[in-house]
Coordinates of C-alpha atoms in Angstrom, one line a residue:
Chain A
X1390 CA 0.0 0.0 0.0
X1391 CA 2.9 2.7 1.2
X1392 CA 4.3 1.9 -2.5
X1393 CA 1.0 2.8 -4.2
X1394 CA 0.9 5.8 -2.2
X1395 CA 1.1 9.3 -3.8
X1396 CA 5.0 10.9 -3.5
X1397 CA 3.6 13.3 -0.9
X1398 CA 1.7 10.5 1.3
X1399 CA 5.1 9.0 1.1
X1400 CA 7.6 12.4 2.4
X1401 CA 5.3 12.7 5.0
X1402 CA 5.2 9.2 6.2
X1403 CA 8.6 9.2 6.1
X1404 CA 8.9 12.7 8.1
X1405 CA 6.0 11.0 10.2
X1406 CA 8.2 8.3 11.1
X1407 CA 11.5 10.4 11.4
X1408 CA 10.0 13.4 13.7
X1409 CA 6.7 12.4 14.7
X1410 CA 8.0 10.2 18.3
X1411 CA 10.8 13.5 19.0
X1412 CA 7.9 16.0 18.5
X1413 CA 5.7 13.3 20.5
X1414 CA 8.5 13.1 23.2
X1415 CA 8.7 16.7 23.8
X1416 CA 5.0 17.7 24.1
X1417 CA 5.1 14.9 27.0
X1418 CA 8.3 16.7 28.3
X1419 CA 8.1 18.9 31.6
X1420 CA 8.9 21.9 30.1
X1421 CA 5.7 21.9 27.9
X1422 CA 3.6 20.4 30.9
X1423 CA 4.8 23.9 32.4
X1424 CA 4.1 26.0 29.5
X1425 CA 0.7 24.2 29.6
X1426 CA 0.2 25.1 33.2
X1427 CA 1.6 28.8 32.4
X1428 CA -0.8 29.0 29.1
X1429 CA -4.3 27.7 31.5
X1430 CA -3.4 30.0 34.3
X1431 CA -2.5 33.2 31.7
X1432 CA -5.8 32.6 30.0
X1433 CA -7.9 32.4 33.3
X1434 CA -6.3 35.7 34.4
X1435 CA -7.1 37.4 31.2
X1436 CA -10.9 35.8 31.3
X1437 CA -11.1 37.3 35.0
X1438 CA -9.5 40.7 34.7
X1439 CA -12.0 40.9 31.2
X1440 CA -15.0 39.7 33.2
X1441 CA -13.9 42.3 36.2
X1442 CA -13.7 45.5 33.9
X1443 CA -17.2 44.5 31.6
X1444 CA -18.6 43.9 35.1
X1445 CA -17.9 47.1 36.8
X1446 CA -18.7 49.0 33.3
X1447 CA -22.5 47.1 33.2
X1448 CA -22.8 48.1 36.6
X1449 CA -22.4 51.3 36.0
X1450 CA -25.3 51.2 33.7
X1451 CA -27.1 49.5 36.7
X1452 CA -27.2 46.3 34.2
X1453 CA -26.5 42.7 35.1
X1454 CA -23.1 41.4 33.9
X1455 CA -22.6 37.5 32.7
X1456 CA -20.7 36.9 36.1
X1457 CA -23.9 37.9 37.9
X1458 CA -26.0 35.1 35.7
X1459 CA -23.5 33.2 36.3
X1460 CA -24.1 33.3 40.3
X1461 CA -27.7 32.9 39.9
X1462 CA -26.8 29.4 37.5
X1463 CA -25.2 27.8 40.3
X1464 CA -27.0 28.7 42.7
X1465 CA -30.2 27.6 40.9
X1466 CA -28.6 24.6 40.2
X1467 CA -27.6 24.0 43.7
X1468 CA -31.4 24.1 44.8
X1469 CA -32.3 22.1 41.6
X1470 CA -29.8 19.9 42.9
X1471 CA -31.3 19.7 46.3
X1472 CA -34.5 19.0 45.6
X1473 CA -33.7 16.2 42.7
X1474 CA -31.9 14.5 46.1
X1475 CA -35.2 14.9 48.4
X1476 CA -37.1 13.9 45.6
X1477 CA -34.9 10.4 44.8
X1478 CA -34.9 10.2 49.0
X1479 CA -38.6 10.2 49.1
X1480 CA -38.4 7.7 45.7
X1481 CA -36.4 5.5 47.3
X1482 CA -38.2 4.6 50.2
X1483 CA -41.3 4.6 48.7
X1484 CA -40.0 2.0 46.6
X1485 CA -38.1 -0.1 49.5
X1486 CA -41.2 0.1 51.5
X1487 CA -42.8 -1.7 48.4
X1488 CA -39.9 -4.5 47.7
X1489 CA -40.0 -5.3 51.7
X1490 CA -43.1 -8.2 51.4
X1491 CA -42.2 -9.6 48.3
X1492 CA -38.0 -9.8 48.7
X1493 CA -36.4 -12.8 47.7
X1494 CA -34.0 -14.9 49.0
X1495 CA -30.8 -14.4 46.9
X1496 CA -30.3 -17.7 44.8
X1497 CA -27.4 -20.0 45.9
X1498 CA -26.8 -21.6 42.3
X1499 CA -23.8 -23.8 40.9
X1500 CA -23.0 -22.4 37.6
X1501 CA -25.1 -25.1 35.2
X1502 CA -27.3 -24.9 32.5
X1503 CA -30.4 -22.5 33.1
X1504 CA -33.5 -21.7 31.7
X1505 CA -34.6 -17.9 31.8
X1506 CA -37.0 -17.7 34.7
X1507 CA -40.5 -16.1 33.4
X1508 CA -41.7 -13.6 36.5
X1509 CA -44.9 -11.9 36.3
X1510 CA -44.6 -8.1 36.7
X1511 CA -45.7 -6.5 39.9
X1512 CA -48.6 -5.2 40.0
X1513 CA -48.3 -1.9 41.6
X1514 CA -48.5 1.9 40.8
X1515 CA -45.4 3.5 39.4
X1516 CA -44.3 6.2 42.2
X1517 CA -43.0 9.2 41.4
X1518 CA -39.4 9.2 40.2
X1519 CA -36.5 11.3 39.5
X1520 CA -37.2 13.0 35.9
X1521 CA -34.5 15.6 34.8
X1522 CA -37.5 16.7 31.8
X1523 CA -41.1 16.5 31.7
X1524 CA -43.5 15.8 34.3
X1525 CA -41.6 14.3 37.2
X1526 CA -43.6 10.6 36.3
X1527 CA -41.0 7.6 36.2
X1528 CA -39.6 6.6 32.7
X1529 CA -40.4 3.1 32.3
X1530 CA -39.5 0.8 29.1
X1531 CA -41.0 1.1 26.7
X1532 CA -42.0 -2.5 25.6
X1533 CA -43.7 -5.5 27.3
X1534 CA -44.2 -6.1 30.7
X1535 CA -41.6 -7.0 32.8
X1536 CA -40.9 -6.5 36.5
X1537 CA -38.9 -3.7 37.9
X1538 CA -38.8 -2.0 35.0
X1539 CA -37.8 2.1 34.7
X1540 CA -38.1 2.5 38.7
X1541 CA -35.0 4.5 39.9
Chain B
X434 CA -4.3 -0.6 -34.5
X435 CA -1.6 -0.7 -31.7
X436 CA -2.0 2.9 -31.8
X437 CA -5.7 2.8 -31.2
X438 CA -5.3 0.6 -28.8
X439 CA -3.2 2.7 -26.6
X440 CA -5.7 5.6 -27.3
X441 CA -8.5 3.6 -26.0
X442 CA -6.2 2.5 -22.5
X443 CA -5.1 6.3 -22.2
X444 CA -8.7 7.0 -22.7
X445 CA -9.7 4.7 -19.7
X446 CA -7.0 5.9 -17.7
X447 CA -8.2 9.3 -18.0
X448 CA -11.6 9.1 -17.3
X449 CA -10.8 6.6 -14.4
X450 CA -8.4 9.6 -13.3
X451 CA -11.5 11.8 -13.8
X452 CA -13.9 10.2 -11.7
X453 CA -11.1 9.7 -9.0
X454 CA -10.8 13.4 -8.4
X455 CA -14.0 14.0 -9.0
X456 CA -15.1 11.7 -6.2
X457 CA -12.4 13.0 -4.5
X458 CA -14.3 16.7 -4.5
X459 CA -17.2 15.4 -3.7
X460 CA -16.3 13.4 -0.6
X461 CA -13.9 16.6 0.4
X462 CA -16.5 19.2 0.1
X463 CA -19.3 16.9 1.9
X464 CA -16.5 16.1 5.2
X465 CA -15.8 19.7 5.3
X466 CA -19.1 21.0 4.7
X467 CA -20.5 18.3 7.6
X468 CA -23.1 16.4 5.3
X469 CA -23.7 12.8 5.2
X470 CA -22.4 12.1 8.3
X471 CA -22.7 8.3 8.8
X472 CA -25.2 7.0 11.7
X473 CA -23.9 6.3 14.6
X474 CA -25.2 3.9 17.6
X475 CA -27.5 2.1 15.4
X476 CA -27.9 -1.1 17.2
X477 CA -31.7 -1.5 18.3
X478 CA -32.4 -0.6 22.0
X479 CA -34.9 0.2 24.7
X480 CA -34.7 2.4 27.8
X481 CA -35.4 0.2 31.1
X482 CA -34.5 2.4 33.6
X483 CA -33.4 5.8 34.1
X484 CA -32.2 8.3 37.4
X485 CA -31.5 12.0 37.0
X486 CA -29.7 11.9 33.7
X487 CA -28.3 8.6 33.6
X488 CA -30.2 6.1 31.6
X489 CA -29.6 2.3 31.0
X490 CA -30.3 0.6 27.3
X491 CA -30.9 -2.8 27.1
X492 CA -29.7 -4.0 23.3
X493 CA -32.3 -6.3 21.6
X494 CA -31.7 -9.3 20.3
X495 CA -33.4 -12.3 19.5
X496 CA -31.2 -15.3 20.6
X497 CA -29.8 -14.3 24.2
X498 CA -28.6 -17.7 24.8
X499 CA -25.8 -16.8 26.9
X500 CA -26.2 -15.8 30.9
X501 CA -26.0 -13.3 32.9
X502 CA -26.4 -10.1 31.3
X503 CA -23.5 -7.9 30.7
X504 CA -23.5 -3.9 32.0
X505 CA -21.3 -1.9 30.0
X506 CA -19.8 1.5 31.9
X507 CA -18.2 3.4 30.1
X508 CA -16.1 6.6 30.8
X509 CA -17.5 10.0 31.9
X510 CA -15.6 12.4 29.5
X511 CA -16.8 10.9 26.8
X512 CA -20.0 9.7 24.4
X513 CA -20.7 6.0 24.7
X514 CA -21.6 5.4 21.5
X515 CA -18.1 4.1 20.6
X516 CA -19.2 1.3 21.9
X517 CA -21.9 1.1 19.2
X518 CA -20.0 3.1 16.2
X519 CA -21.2 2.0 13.0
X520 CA -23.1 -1.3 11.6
X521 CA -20.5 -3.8 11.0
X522 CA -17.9 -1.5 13.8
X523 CA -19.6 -1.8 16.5
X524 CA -19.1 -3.5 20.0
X525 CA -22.0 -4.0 20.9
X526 CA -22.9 -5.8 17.6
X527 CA -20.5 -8.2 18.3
X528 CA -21.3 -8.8 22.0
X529 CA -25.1 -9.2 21.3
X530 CA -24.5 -11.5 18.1
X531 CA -22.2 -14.1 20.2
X532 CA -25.7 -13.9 22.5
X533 CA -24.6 -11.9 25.2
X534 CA -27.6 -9.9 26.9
X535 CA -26.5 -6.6 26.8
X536 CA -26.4 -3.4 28.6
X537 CA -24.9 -0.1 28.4
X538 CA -25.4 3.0 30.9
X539 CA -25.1 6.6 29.1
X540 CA -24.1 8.8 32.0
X541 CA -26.1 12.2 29.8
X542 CA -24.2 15.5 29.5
X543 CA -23.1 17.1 32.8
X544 CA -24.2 20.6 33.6
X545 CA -24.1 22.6 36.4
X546 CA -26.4 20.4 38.6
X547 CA -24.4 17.4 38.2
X548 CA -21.0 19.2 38.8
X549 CA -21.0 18.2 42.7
X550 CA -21.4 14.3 41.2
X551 CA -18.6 12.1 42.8
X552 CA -17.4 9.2 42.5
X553 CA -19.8 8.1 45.7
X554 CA -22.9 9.4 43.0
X555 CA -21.5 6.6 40.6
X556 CA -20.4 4.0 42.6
X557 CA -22.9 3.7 45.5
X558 CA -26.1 5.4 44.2
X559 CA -26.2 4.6 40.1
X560 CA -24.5 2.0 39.7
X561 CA -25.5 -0.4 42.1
X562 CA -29.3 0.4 41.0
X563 CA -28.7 -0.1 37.9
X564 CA -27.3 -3.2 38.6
X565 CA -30.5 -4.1 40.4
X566 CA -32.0 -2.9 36.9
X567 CA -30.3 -5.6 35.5
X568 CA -31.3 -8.3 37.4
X569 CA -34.7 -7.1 37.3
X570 CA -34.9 -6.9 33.6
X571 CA -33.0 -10.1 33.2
X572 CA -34.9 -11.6 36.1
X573 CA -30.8 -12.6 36.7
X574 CA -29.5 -13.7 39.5
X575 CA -25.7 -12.3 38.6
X576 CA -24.1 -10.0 36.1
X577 CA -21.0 -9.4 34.6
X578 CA -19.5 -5.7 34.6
X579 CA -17.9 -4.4 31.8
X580 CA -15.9 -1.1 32.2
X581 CA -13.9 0.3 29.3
X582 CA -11.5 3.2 30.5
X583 CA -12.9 5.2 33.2
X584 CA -15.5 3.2 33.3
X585 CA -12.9 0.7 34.3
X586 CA -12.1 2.9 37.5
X587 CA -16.0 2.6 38.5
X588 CA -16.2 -0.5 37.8
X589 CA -13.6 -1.3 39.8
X590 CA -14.7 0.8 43.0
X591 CA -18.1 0.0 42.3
X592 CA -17.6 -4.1 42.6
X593 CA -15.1 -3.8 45.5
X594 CA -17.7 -1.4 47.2
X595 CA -20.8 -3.3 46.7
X596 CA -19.3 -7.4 48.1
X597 CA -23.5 -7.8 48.5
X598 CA -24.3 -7.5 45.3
X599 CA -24.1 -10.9 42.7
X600 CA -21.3 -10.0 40.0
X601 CA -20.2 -12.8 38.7
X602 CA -17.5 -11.7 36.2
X603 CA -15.2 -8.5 36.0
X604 CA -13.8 -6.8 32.6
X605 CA -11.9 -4.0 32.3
X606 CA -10.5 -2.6 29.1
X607 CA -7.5 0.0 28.9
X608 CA -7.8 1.0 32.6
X609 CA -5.8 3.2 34.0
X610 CA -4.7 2.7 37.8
X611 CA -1.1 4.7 37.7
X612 CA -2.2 8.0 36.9
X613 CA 1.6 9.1 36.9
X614 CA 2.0 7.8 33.5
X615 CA -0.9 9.6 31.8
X616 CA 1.2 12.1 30.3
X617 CA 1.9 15.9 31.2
X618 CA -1.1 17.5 31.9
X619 CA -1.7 14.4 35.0
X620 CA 2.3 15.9 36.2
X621 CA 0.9 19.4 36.6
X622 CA -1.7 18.5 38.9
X623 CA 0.0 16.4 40.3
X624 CA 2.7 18.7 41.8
X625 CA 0.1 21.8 42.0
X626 CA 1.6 23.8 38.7
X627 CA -1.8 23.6 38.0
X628 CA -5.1 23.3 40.5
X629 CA -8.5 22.5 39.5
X630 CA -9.9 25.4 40.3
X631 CA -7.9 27.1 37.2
X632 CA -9.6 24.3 35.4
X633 CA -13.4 24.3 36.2
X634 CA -15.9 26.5 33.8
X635 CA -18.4 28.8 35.4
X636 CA -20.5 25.3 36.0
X637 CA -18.0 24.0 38.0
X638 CA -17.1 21.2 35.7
X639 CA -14.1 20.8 33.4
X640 CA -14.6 21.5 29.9
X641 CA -14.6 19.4 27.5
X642 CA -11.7 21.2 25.7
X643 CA -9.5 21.0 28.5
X644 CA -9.8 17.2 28.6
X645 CA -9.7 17.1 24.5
X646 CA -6.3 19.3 25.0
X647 CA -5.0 16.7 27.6
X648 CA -5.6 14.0 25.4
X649 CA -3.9 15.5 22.5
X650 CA -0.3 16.3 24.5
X651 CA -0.1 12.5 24.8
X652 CA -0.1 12.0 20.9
X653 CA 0.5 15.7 19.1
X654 CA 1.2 14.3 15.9
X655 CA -2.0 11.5 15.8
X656 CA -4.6 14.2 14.6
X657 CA -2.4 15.3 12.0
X658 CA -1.4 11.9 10.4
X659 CA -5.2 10.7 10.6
X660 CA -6.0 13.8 8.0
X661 CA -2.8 13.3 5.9
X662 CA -4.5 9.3 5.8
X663 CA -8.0 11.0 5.3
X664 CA -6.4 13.4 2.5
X665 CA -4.7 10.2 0.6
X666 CA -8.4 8.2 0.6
X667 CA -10.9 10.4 -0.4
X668 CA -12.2 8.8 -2.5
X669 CA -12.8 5.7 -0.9
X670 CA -16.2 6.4 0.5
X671 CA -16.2 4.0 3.6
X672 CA -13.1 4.9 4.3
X673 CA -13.8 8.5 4.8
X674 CA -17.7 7.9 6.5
X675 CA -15.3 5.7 8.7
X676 CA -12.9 8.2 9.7
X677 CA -15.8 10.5 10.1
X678 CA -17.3 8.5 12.8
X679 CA -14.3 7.7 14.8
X680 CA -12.4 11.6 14.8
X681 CA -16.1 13.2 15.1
X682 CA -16.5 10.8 18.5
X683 CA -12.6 11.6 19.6
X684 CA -13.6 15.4 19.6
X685 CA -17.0 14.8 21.0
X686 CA -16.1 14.8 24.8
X687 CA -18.6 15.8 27.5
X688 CA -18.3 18.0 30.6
X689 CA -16.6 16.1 33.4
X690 CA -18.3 16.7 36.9
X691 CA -16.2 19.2 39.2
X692 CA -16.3 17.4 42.2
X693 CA -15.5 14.2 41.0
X694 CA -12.7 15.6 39.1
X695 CA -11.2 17.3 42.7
X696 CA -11.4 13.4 43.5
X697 CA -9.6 11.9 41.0
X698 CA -6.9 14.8 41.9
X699 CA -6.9 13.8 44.7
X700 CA -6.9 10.3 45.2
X701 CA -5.2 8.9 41.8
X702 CA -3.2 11.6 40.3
X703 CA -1.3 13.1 44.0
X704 CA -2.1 10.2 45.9
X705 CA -1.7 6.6 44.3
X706 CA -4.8 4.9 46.0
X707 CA -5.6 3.1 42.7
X708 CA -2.0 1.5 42.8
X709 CA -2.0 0.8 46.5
X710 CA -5.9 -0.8 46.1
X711 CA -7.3 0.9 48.9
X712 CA -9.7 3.5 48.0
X713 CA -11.5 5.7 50.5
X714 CA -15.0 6.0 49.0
X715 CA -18.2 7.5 50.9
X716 CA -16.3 7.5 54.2
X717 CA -15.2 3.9 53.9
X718 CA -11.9 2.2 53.0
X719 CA -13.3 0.3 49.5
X720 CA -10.0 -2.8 49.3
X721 CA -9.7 -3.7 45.3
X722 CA -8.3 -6.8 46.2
X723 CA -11.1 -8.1 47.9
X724 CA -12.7 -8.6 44.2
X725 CA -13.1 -12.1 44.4
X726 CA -15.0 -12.9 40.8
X727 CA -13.1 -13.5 37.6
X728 CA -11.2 -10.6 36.4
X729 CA -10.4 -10.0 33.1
X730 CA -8.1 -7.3 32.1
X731 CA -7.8 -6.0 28.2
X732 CA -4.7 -3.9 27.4
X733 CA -3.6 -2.7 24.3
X734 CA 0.3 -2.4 23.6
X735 CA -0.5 0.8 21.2
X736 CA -2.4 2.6 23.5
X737 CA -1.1 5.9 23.8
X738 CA -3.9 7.2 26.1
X739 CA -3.4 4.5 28.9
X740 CA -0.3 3.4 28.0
X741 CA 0.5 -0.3 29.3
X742 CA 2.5 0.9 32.3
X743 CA -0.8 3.0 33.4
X744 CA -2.4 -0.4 34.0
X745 CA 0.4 -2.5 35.4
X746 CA -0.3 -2.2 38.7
X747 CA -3.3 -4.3 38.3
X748 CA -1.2 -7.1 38.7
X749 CA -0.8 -6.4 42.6
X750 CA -4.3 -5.3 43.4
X751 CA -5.9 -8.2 41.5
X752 CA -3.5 -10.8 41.0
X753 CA -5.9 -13.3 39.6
X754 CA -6.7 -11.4 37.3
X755 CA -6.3 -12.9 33.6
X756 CA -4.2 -10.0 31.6
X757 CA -5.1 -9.7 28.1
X758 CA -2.8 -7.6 25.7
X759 CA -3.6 -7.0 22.0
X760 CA -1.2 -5.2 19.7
X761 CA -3.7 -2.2 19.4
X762 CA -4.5 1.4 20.1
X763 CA -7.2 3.0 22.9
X764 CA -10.2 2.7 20.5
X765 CA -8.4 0.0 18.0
X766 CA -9.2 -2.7 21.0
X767 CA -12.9 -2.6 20.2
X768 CA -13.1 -0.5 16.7
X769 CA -11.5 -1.3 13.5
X770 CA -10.8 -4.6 11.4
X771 CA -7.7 -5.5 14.1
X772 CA -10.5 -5.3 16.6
X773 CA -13.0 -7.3 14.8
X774 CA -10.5 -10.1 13.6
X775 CA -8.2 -9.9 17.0
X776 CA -8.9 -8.7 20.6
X777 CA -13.0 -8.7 20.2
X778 CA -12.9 -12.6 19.8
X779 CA -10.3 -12.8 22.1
X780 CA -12.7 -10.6 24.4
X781 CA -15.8 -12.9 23.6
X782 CA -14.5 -15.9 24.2
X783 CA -13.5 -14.8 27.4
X784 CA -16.7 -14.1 28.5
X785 CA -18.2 -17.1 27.0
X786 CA -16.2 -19.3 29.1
X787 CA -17.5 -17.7 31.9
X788 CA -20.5 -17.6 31.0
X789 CA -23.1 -20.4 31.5
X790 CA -26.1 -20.9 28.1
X791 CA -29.2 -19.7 29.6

């Protein structure tokens, strides 16, 4: 195939092969881990002292800057956060308090042949479980009927 | 008539020639323009059970004939649908047509809610109910856990956290347990040049770039052979639909959650509690060796990303475990014609041994 290969597929193989584990070598080297280090922590400063000057200048207008969305983001997402973990606290339990009559023994089995046990499916109202879109309901699959299915 | 002849073969050469560069064009303008991208994660499958914004797929099929189900966890910086790439490159296909019931956990897109998930969110809260999704699904009594990079690193906390519940087999694939050998970017954090509070966005995850940038130090010149490949087959249509696939999933990474990122800091990159095997997760000490189940352990020699001295150490956590090496790349262990012809079978076969037929 490399004979096939057009002259310049070839040059740059070749170059590929001579340069490519050197050039390879010294972007793993320390000295560009530092530069990498230097270049992250330059560009945050420049991204901070920029977001401190458009900041004061929209508050002199009286006008919300991006940092100040930015604020409200997390901390909306703090209480979204909060309330997603009451809300799979309360799922939980309401769903342990439901397994409790009808939990099995776990089956002591050698490893032999087996036949796919058939189970019927519970019969029981799907509580409400964590949902990250729509109307808080459960997600369940989609097909059949099958125990246990979609419950979080 | 000689002449004629040769007129008639300079003829077909030209028009060959012709239609070569013409497809050429064609195929160029469509990759750069971003049309006809090829579908990706095609195999057929059905949500069975979702929390927050993690959902689990079973993969149908219509000869499960081998037991118990396999979970699939993959990584959390990037799309799982490299496990499913393309019909005919795909994983999962392969897994499923040996008779394998299959299942794969999409962890979603992080945002700003999920950017105080840990690795206690994984490992104690989604995984283990997922687990129980599993067996439900299956009506199983065991599972075997299948982590591929990452995902390896939850799988791993995630068995040796849970003893209670039934896994019957363990496979990791290019897992990385020595953090010191994942290139540069792990030996600034490592020493403090760098903290991970000059890494987190305004979410208070790490941006996908960062981790795309990180990736690229450990193989600067991979990106730009792969185009100079591209540039030479244009106009072979697979091969460019291919190449489409695997470089658009490479740059497709995800947001990784803050706090587990502090973690990972933390624990694997200043501290080596992945080498050592002990692992202090949700306030207890989680011990790696006391996996007790089959272990298998995929490496590949080529892999740049975890290189082979990244997973070494597996060898004194789990010493049972049954190493695996292929001569292959990060993504060439499960995507490619090596992968389909080498380490896949090799893969399968291992889990068909332990495996029982339903």
């Amino acid at each position: 195939m490399a004979g096939s290969d057009p002259r310049w597929k070839q040059t740059f193989d070749r170059l590929d092969r001579a340069l490519g584990p050197r050039v390879n070598e010294i972007m793993r080297s320390d000295e560009v881990a530092s530069l990498m280090a230097l270049a992250q922590r330059g560009r945050r400063e420049l991204e901070q002292r920029s977001e401190q000057a458009s900041r004061r200048a929209l508050h002199w207008f009286n006008l919300p800057a991006g940092s100040d969305v930015n604020r409200l983001l997390t901390e909306i997402a703090h209480l979204e956060r909060e309330v997603r973990d009451l809300r799979k606290q309360l799922a939980d339990r309401d769903r342990d308090r439901d397994r409790e009559p009808a939990r099995r023994e776990p089956a002591k089995r050698e490893p032999t042949k087996r036949q796919p046990t058939k189970r019927e499916p519970t019969n029981r109202e799907p509580t409400n479980r964590d949902q990250t879109k729509g109307d808080g309901r459960g997600t369940t699959a989609r097909r059949g009927s099958r125990a246990g299915q979609g419950q979080a | 008539m000689a002449r004629l002849l040769d007129a008639g073969a300079v003829l077909d050469r030209v028009r060959r020639d012709l239609d070569r560069t013409a497809l050429r064009t064609r195929n160029g303008l469509k990759y750069l323009a971003g049309v006809g991208l090829p579908e990706l994660g095609c195999s057929p499958k059905e949500l069975v059970w979702q929390r927050d914004k993690v959902c689990l797929y079973r993969y149908e099929s219509d000869h499960r004939s081998l037991y118990p189900p396999v979970l699939l966890v993959h990584s959390l910086v990037s799309k799982p649908y490299v496990l499913d790439l393309r019909p005919g490159n795909s994983f999962v296909e392969a897994i499923v047509g040996r008779g394998f019931d299959v299942y794969a956990i999409d962890w979603g897109i992080p945002d700003a809610v999920e950017a105080e998930n840990t690795f206690e969110t994984y490992c104690d809260e989604y995984l283990p109910r997922a687990a129980q999704a599993v067996l439900d699904t299956s009506a199983a009594d065991e599972l075997t856990v299948y982590g591929y990079c990452f995902g390896g690193v939850l799988s791993l906390l995630f068995v040796a956290g849970h003893p209670e519940l039934p896994v019957r087999n363990l496979a990791l694939m290019a897992t990385p347990l020595d953090f010191s050998e994942l290139g540069a970017f792990n030996r600034v954090l490592r020493d403090g040049r760098l903290d991970v509070d000059e890494l987190v966005d305004e979410t208070g995850n790490i941006p996908p770039q960062i981790i795309l940038d990180g990736l690229r130090s450990l193989k600067a010149t991979s990106d730009l052979a792969s185009y100079a490949t591209l540039l030479n087959n244009l106009d072979r249509s697979e091969h460019v639909a291919a190449h489409q696939a695997l470089m658009g999933w490479a740059h497709d990474h995800i947001p990784f959650p803050g706090a587990c990122f502090r973690q990972t800091v933390d624990w694997f990159v200043r501290a080596d509690k992945l080498v050592e095997g002990r692992v202090p997760l949700g306030g207890r000490d989680v011990d790696l060796g006391s996996i007790g189940c089959p272990v298998l352990n995929v490496v590949g020699d080529a892999d740049h990303i975890v290189p082979v001295d990244a997973n070494a150490p597996i060898r004194n956590v789990l010493p049972h475990a049954d190493d695996v090496h292929f001569p292959s790349g990060h993504v060439g262990l499960i995507v490619g014609t090596s992968a389909h012809k080498r380490s896949i079978p090799g893969i399968l076969d291992w889990l068909e041994a332990h495996s029982d037929r339903a």
